[in-house]
Coordinates of C-alpha atoms in Angstrom, one line a residue:
X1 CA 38.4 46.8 58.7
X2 CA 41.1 47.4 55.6
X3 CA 39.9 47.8 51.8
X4 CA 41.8 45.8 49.3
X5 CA 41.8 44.0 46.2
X6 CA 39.4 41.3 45.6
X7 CA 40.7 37.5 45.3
X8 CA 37.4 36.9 44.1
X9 CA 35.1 33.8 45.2
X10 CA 32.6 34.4 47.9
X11 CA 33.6 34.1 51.7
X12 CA 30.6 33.0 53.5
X13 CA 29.9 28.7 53.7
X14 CA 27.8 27.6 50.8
X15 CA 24.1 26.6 51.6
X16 CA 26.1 22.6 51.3
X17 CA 27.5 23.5 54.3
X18 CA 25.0 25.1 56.4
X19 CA 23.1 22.9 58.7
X20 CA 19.2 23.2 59.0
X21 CA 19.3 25.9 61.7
X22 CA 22.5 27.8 59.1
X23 CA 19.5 28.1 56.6
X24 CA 16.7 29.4 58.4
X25 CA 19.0 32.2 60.0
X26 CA 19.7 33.2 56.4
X27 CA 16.0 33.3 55.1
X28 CA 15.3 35.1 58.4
X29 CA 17.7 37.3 58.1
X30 CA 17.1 38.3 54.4
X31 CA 13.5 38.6 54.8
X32 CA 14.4 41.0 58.0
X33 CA 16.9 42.7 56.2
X34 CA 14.5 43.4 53.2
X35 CA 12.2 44.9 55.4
X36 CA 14.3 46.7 57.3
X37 CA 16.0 48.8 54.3
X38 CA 12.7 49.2 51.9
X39 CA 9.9 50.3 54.4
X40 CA 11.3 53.2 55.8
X41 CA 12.8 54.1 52.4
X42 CA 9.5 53.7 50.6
X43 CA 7.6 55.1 53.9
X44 CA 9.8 58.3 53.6
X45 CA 9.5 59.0 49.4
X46 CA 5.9 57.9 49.0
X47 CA 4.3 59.6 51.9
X48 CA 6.3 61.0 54.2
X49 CA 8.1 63.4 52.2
X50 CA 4.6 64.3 50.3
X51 CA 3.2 64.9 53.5
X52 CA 5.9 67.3 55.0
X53 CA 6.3 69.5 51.3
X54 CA 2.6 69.8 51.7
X55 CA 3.2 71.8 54.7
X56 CA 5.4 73.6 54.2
X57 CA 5.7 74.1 50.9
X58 CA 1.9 73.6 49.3
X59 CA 2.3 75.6 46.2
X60 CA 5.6 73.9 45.1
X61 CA 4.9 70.5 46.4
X62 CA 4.9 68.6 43.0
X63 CA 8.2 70.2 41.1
X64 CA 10.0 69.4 44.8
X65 CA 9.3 65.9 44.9
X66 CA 10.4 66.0 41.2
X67 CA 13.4 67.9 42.4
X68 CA 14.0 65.4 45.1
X69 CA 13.9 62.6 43.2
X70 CA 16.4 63.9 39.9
X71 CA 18.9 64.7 42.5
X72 CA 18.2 61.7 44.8
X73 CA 19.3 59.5 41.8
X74 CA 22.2 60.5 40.9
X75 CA 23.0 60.3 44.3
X76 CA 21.9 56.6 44.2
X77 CA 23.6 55.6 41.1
X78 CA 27.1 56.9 42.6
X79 CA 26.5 55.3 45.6
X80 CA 25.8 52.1 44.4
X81 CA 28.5 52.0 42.8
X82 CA 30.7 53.7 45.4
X83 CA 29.8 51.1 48.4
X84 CA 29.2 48.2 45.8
X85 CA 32.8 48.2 45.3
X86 CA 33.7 49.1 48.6
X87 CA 32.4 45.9 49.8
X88 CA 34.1 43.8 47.0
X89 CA 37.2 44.6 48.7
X90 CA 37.4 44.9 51.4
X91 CA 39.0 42.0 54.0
X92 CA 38.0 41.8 58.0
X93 CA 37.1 39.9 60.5
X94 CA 33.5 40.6 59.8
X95 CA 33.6 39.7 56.4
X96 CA 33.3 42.0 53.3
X97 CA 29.4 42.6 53.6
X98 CA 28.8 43.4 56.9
X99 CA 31.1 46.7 58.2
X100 CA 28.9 48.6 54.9
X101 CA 25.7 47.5 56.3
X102 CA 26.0 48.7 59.6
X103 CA 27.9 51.2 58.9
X104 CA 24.6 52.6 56.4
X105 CA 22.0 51.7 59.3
X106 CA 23.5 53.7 61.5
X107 CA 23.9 56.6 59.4
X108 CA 20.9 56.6 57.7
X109 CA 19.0 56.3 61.1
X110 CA 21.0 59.5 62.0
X111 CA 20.3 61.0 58.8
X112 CA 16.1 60.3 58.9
X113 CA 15.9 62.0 62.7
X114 CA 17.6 64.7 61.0
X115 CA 15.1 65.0 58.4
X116 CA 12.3 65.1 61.0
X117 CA 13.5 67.8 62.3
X118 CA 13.6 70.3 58.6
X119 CA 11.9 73.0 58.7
X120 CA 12.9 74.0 55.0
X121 CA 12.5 72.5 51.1
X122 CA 16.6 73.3 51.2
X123 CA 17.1 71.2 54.5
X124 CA 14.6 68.3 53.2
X125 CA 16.5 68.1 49.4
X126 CA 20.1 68.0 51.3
X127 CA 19.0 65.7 54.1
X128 CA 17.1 63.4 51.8
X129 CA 20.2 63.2 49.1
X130 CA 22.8 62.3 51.9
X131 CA 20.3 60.3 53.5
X132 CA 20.2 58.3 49.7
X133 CA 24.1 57.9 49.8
X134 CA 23.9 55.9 53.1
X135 CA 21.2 53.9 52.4
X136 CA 23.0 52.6 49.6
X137 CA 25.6 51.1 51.7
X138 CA 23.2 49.3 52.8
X139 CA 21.6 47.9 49.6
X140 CA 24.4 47.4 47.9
X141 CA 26.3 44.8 49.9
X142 CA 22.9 43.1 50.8
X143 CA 22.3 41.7 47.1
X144 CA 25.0 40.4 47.0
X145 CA 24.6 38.0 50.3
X146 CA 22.4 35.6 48.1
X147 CA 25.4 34.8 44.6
X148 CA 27.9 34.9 47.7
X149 CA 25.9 32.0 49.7
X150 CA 23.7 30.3 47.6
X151 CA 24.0 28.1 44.4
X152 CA 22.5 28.5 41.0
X153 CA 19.8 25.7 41.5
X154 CA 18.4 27.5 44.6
X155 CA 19.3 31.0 44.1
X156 CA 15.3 31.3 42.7
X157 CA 14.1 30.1 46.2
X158 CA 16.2 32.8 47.9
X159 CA 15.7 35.8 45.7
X160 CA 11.8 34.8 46.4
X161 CA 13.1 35.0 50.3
X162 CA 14.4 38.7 49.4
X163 CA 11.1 39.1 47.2
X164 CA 8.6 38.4 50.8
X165 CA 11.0 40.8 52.4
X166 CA 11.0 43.3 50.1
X167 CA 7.1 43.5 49.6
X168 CA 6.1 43.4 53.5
X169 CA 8.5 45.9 53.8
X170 CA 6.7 47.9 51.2
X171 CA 3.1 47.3 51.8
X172 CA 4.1 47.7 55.5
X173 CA 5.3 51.0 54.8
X174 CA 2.6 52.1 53.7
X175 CA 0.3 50.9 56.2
X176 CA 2.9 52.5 58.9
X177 CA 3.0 55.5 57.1
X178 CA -0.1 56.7 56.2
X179 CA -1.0 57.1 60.2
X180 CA 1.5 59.8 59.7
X181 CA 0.1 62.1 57.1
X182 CA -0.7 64.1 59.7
X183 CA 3.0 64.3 61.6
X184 CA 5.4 63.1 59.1
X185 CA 7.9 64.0 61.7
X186 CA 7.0 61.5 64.3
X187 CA 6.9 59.6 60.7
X188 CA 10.3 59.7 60.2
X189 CA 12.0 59.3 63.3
X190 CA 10.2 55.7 63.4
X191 CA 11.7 55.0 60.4
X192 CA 14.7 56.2 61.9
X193 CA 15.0 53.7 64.5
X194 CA 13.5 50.7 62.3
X195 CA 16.6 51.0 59.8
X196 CA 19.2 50.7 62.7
X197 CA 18.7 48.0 62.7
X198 CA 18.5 46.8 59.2
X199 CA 22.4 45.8 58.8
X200 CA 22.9 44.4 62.3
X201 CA 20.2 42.1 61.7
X202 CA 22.4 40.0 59.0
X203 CA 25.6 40.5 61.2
X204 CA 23.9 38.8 64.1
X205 CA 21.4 36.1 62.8
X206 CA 23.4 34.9 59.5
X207 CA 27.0 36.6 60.4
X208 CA 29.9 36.4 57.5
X209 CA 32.9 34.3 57.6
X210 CA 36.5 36.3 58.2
X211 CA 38.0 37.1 54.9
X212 CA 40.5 39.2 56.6
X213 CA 43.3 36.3 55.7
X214 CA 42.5 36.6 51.8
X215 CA 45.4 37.2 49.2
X216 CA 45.5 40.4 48.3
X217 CA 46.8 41.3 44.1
X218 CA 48.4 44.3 43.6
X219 CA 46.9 47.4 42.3
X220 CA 46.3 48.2 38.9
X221 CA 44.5 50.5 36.7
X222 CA 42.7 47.0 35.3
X223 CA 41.8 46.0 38.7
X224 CA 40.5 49.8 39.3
X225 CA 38.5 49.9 36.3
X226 CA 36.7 46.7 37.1
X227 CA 35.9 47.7 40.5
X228 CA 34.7 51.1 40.0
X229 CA 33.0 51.6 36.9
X230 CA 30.1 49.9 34.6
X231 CA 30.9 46.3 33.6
X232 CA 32.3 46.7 29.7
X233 CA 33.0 43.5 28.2
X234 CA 30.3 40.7 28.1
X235 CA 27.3 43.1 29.4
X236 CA 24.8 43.2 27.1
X237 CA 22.2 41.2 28.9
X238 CA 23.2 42.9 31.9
X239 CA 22.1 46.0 30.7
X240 CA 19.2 44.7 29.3
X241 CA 18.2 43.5 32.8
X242 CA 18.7 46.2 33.7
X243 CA 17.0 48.6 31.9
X244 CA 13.9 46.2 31.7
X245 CA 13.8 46.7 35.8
X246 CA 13.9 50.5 36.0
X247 CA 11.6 50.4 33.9
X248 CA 9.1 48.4 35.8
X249 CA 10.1 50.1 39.0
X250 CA 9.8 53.4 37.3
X251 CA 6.4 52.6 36.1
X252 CA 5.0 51.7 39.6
X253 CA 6.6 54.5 41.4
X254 CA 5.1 57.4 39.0
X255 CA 1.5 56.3 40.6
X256 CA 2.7 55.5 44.2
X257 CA 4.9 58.3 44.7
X258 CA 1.9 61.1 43.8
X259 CA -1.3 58.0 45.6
X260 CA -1.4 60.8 48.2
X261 CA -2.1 63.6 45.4
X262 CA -3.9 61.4 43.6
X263 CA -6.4 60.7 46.2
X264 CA -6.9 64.3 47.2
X265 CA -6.3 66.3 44.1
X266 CA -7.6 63.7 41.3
X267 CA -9.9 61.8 43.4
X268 CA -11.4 64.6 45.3
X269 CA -10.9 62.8 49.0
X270 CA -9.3 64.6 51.9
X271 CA -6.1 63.6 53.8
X272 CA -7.9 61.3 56.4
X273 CA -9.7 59.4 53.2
X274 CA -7.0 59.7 51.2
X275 CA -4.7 57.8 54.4
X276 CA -7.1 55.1 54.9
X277 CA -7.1 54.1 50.9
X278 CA -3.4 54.1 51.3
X279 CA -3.8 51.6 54.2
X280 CA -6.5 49.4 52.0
X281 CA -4.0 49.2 49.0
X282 CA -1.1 48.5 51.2
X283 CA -2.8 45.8 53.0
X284 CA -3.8 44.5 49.4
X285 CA -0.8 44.5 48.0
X286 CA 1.2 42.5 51.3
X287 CA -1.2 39.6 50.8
X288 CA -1.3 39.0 46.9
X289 CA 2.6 39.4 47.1
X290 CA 3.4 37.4 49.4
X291 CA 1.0 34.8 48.0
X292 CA 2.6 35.4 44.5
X293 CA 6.1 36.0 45.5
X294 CA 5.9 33.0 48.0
X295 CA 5.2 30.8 44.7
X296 CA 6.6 32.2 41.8
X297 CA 10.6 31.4 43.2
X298 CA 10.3 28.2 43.7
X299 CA 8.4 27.6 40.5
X300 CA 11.4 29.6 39.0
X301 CA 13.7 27.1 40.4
X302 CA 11.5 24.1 39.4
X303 CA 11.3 25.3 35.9
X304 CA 14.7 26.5 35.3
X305 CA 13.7 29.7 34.0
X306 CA 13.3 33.2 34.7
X307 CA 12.9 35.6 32.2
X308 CA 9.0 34.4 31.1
X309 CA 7.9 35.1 34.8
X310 CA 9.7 38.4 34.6
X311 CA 8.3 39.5 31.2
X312 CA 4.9 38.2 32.6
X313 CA 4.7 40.1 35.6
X314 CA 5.8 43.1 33.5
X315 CA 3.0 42.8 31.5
X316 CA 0.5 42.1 34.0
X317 CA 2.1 45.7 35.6
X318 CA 0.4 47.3 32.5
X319 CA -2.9 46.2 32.4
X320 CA -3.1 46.9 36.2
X321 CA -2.0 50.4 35.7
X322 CA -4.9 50.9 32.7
X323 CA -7.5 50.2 35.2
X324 CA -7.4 53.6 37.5
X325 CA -7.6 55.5 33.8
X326 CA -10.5 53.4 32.7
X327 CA -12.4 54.1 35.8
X328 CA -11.3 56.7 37.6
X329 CA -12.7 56.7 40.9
X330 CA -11.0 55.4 44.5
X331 CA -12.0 52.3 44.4
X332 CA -9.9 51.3 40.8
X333 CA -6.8 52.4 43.0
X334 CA -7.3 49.6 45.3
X335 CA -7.7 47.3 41.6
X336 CA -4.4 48.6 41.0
X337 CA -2.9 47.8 44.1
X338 CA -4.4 44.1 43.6
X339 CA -2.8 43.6 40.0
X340 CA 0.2 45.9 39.7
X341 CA 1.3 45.9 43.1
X342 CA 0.5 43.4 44.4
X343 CA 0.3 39.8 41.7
X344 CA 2.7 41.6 39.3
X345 CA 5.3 43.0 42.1
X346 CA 5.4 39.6 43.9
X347 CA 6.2 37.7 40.7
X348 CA 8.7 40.5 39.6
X349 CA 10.1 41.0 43.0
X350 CA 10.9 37.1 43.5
X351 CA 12.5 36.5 40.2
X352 CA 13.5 39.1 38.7
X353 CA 17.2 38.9 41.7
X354 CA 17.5 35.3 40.5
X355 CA 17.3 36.9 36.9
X356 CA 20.4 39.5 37.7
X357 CA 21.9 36.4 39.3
X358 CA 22.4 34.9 35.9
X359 CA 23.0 37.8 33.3
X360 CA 26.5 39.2 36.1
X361 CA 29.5 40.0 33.7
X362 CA 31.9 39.2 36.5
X363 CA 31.0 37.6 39.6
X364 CA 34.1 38.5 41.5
X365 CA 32.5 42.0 41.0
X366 CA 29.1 41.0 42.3
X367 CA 27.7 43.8 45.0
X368 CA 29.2 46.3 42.5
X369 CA 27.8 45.0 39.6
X370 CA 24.4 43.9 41.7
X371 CA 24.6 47.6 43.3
X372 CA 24.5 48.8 39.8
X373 CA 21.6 46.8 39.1
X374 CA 20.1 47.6 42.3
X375 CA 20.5 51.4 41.2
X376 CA 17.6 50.5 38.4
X377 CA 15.5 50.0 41.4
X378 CA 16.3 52.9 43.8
X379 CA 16.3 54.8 40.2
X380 CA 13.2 53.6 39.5
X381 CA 11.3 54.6 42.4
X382 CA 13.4 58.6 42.4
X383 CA 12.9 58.9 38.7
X384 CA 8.3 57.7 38.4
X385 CA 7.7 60.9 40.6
X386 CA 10.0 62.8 38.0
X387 CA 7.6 61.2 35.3
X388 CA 4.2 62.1 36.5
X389 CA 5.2 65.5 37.9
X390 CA 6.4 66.1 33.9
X391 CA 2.8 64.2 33.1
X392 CA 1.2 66.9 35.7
X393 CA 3.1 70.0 34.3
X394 CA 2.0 69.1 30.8
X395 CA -2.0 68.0 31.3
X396 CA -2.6 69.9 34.4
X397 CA -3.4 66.7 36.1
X398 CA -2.9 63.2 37.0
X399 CA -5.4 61.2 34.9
X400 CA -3.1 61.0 31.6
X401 CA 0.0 59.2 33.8
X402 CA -1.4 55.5 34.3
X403 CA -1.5 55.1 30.1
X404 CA 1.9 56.6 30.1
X405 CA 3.2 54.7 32.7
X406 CA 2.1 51.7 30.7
X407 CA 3.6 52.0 27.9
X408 CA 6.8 52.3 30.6
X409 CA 6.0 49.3 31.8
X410 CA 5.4 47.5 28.4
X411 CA 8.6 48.8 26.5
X412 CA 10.4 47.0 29.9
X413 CA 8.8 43.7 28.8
X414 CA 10.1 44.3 25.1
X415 CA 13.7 44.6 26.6
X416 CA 13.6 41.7 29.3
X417 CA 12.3 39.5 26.4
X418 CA 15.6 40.4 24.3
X419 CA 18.3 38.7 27.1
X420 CA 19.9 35.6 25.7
X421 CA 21.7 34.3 28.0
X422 CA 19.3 33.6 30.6
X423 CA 16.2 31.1 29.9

């Protein structure tokens, strides 16, 4: 494998080309992929990580997971952009996705069975960050499978693909990991194992052609710039894109990555009760999302637009987040889950890729740029805990951080609404 500069144009046989069989390996492998990646990472933040601080480090359990997640994105962010660009470049006979996504299974599989065995909040914060940096090498060139293979017209379809992935993996998470509160070790040495296999997956069911023969232009500080560094010319809906998703990710992550506290310490249940709530909601939110998320892409597709689904489910993420600080009792959680997670994160989830599909400054730059974008997500879900825990410090409790996050989630609508350049 060799990293050089990008000819630009995608490598792998348009959708045109593929044969029946070509196209269900792809949709497999993207769903398989998605899962692959997102359960254990949202397995290890929302529950397993809570569960270890809480023993052994009760006292300081909320300003760690804050801790965790301020450094854990700036660790994200540079790694987006880092293996984004990485895999923009480089030429092998694997193609210019693939060497980065195995390369971050295996690593981050190594990284998580090192986690298991911490014994201190200094061994967790370390583990956790490197373990960010790897997983990223994952992420990054994965996005960018779909602008590489697919065409405009369908690209809603497959982003709903990724979408289905994406929330089994989630809700799946959840189910797996709450029968780990208990052992969060055992915890994450599954997770360990699942994401091996996360970037192999792709390279053997829907492998990449060899770009190894590509021309390669000669360095240049230009050619640097636009590989390494934010887009700068022709990026204003890009940004808003992006801003509108970390904040909807941000807004959903400030509840689910405190639902264990918030069962025990604002809901009054203890750990068993609290683990089989987080089962409930989890199972809730897999069916409505893949219901919704099944639907909304193709209706994308069929429609020709994105952005009203987007700013839709954005909204609908709001009202669902009102309901636990309405009524605050366990059952309004599993409400939640049913709106927010579930309708408005299956909707989001499947249209809001296709929507960062269409607003990319420079598609020769597209897991960089898509890595970027991806960072809004992976920031999203660091920086909710860093939001509630501030909520917390400030109230003295939980209650206060669903109308906050709402207003998150309704100031992301405001922002998705002002792109112009994508219907």
């Amino acid at each position: 494998m060799s990293t050089t500069l990008p000819a630009g144009g995608a490598t792998a046989p348009s959708p045109a080309t593929l044969t029946r069989g070509g196209h269900a390996r792809l949709v497999t492998a993207l769903v398989l992929g998605a899962v692959l990646w997102i359960g254990p990472y949202v397995a290890s933040i929302t529950v397993l990580l809570p569960a270890r601080l809480d023993q052994i480090a009760p006292d300081s359990k909320v300003q760690v997971v804050a801790t965790l997640s301020i450094v854990g994105s700036v660790v994200a962010l540079l790694a987006n952009i880092l293996f984004g660009a990485l895999s923009d470049l480089t030429r092998s006979r694997l193609g210019k996705r693939t060497p980065w996504m195995v390369l971050g299974s295996v690593t981050t599989c190594l990284l998580l069975l090192l986690l298991s065995r911490a014994e201190s909040v200094t061994a967790l914060v370390v583990t956790w960050c490197v373990c960010q940096l790897f997983l990223n090498a994952i992420v990054a060139p994965l996005v960018a499978v779909i602008p590489d293979r697919v065409p405009e017209r369908q690209r809603g379809t497959y982003s709903a693909v990724y979408g289905v992935g994406m929330m089994v993996g989630m809700a799946g998470a959840n189910v797996v990991a709450s029968r780990f509160v208990t052992d969060p070790a055992t915890g994450f040495r599954l997770m360990g194992f699942a994401i091996l296999l996360a970037g192999p997956v792709l390279a053997l069911l829907a492998p990449d052609r060899s770009n190894a023969g590509e021309p390669r232009p000669a360095f240049s500080r230009a050619v640097l710039l636009d590989n390494f560094s934010f887009p700068r010319r022709g990026a204003r809906d890009f940004y808003l894109a992006m801003s509108g998703k970390l904040l909807f990710v941000l807004a959903m992550f400030s509840i689910t990555g405190y639902q264990l506290y918030i069962f025990t310490d604002h809901l009054g249940m203890d750990a068993d009760g609290a683990g089989g709530m987080i089962a409930t909601m989890a199972l809730v939110q897999l069916v409505l999302s893949l219901v919704c998320g099944a639907v909304a892409g193709p209706v994308s597709d069929r429609l020709g637009r994105r952005k009203v689904l987007v700013v839709g489910a954005t909204v609908l993420m709001a009202v669902g987040l009102l309901v636990p600080f309405v009524w605050p009792v366990p059952a309004a959680m599993i409400v939640f889950a049913a709106i927010s997670l579930g309708v408005a994160s299956g909707v989001f989830n499947s249209v809001d890729q296709a929507l960062n599909y269409d607003v990319l400054p420079n598609p020769e730059a597209a897991a960089k740029d898509l890595g970027i974008l991806n960072m809004a997500n992976t920031g999203g879900q660091i920086l909710g805990p860093v939001l509630m825990g501030a909520v917390v410090g400030v109230t003295g409790g939980y209650g206060a951080g669903f109308p906050v996050a709402a207003v998150v989630a309704l100031v992301g609508a405001v922002l998705i609404l002002r792109i112009r350049s994508a219907r």
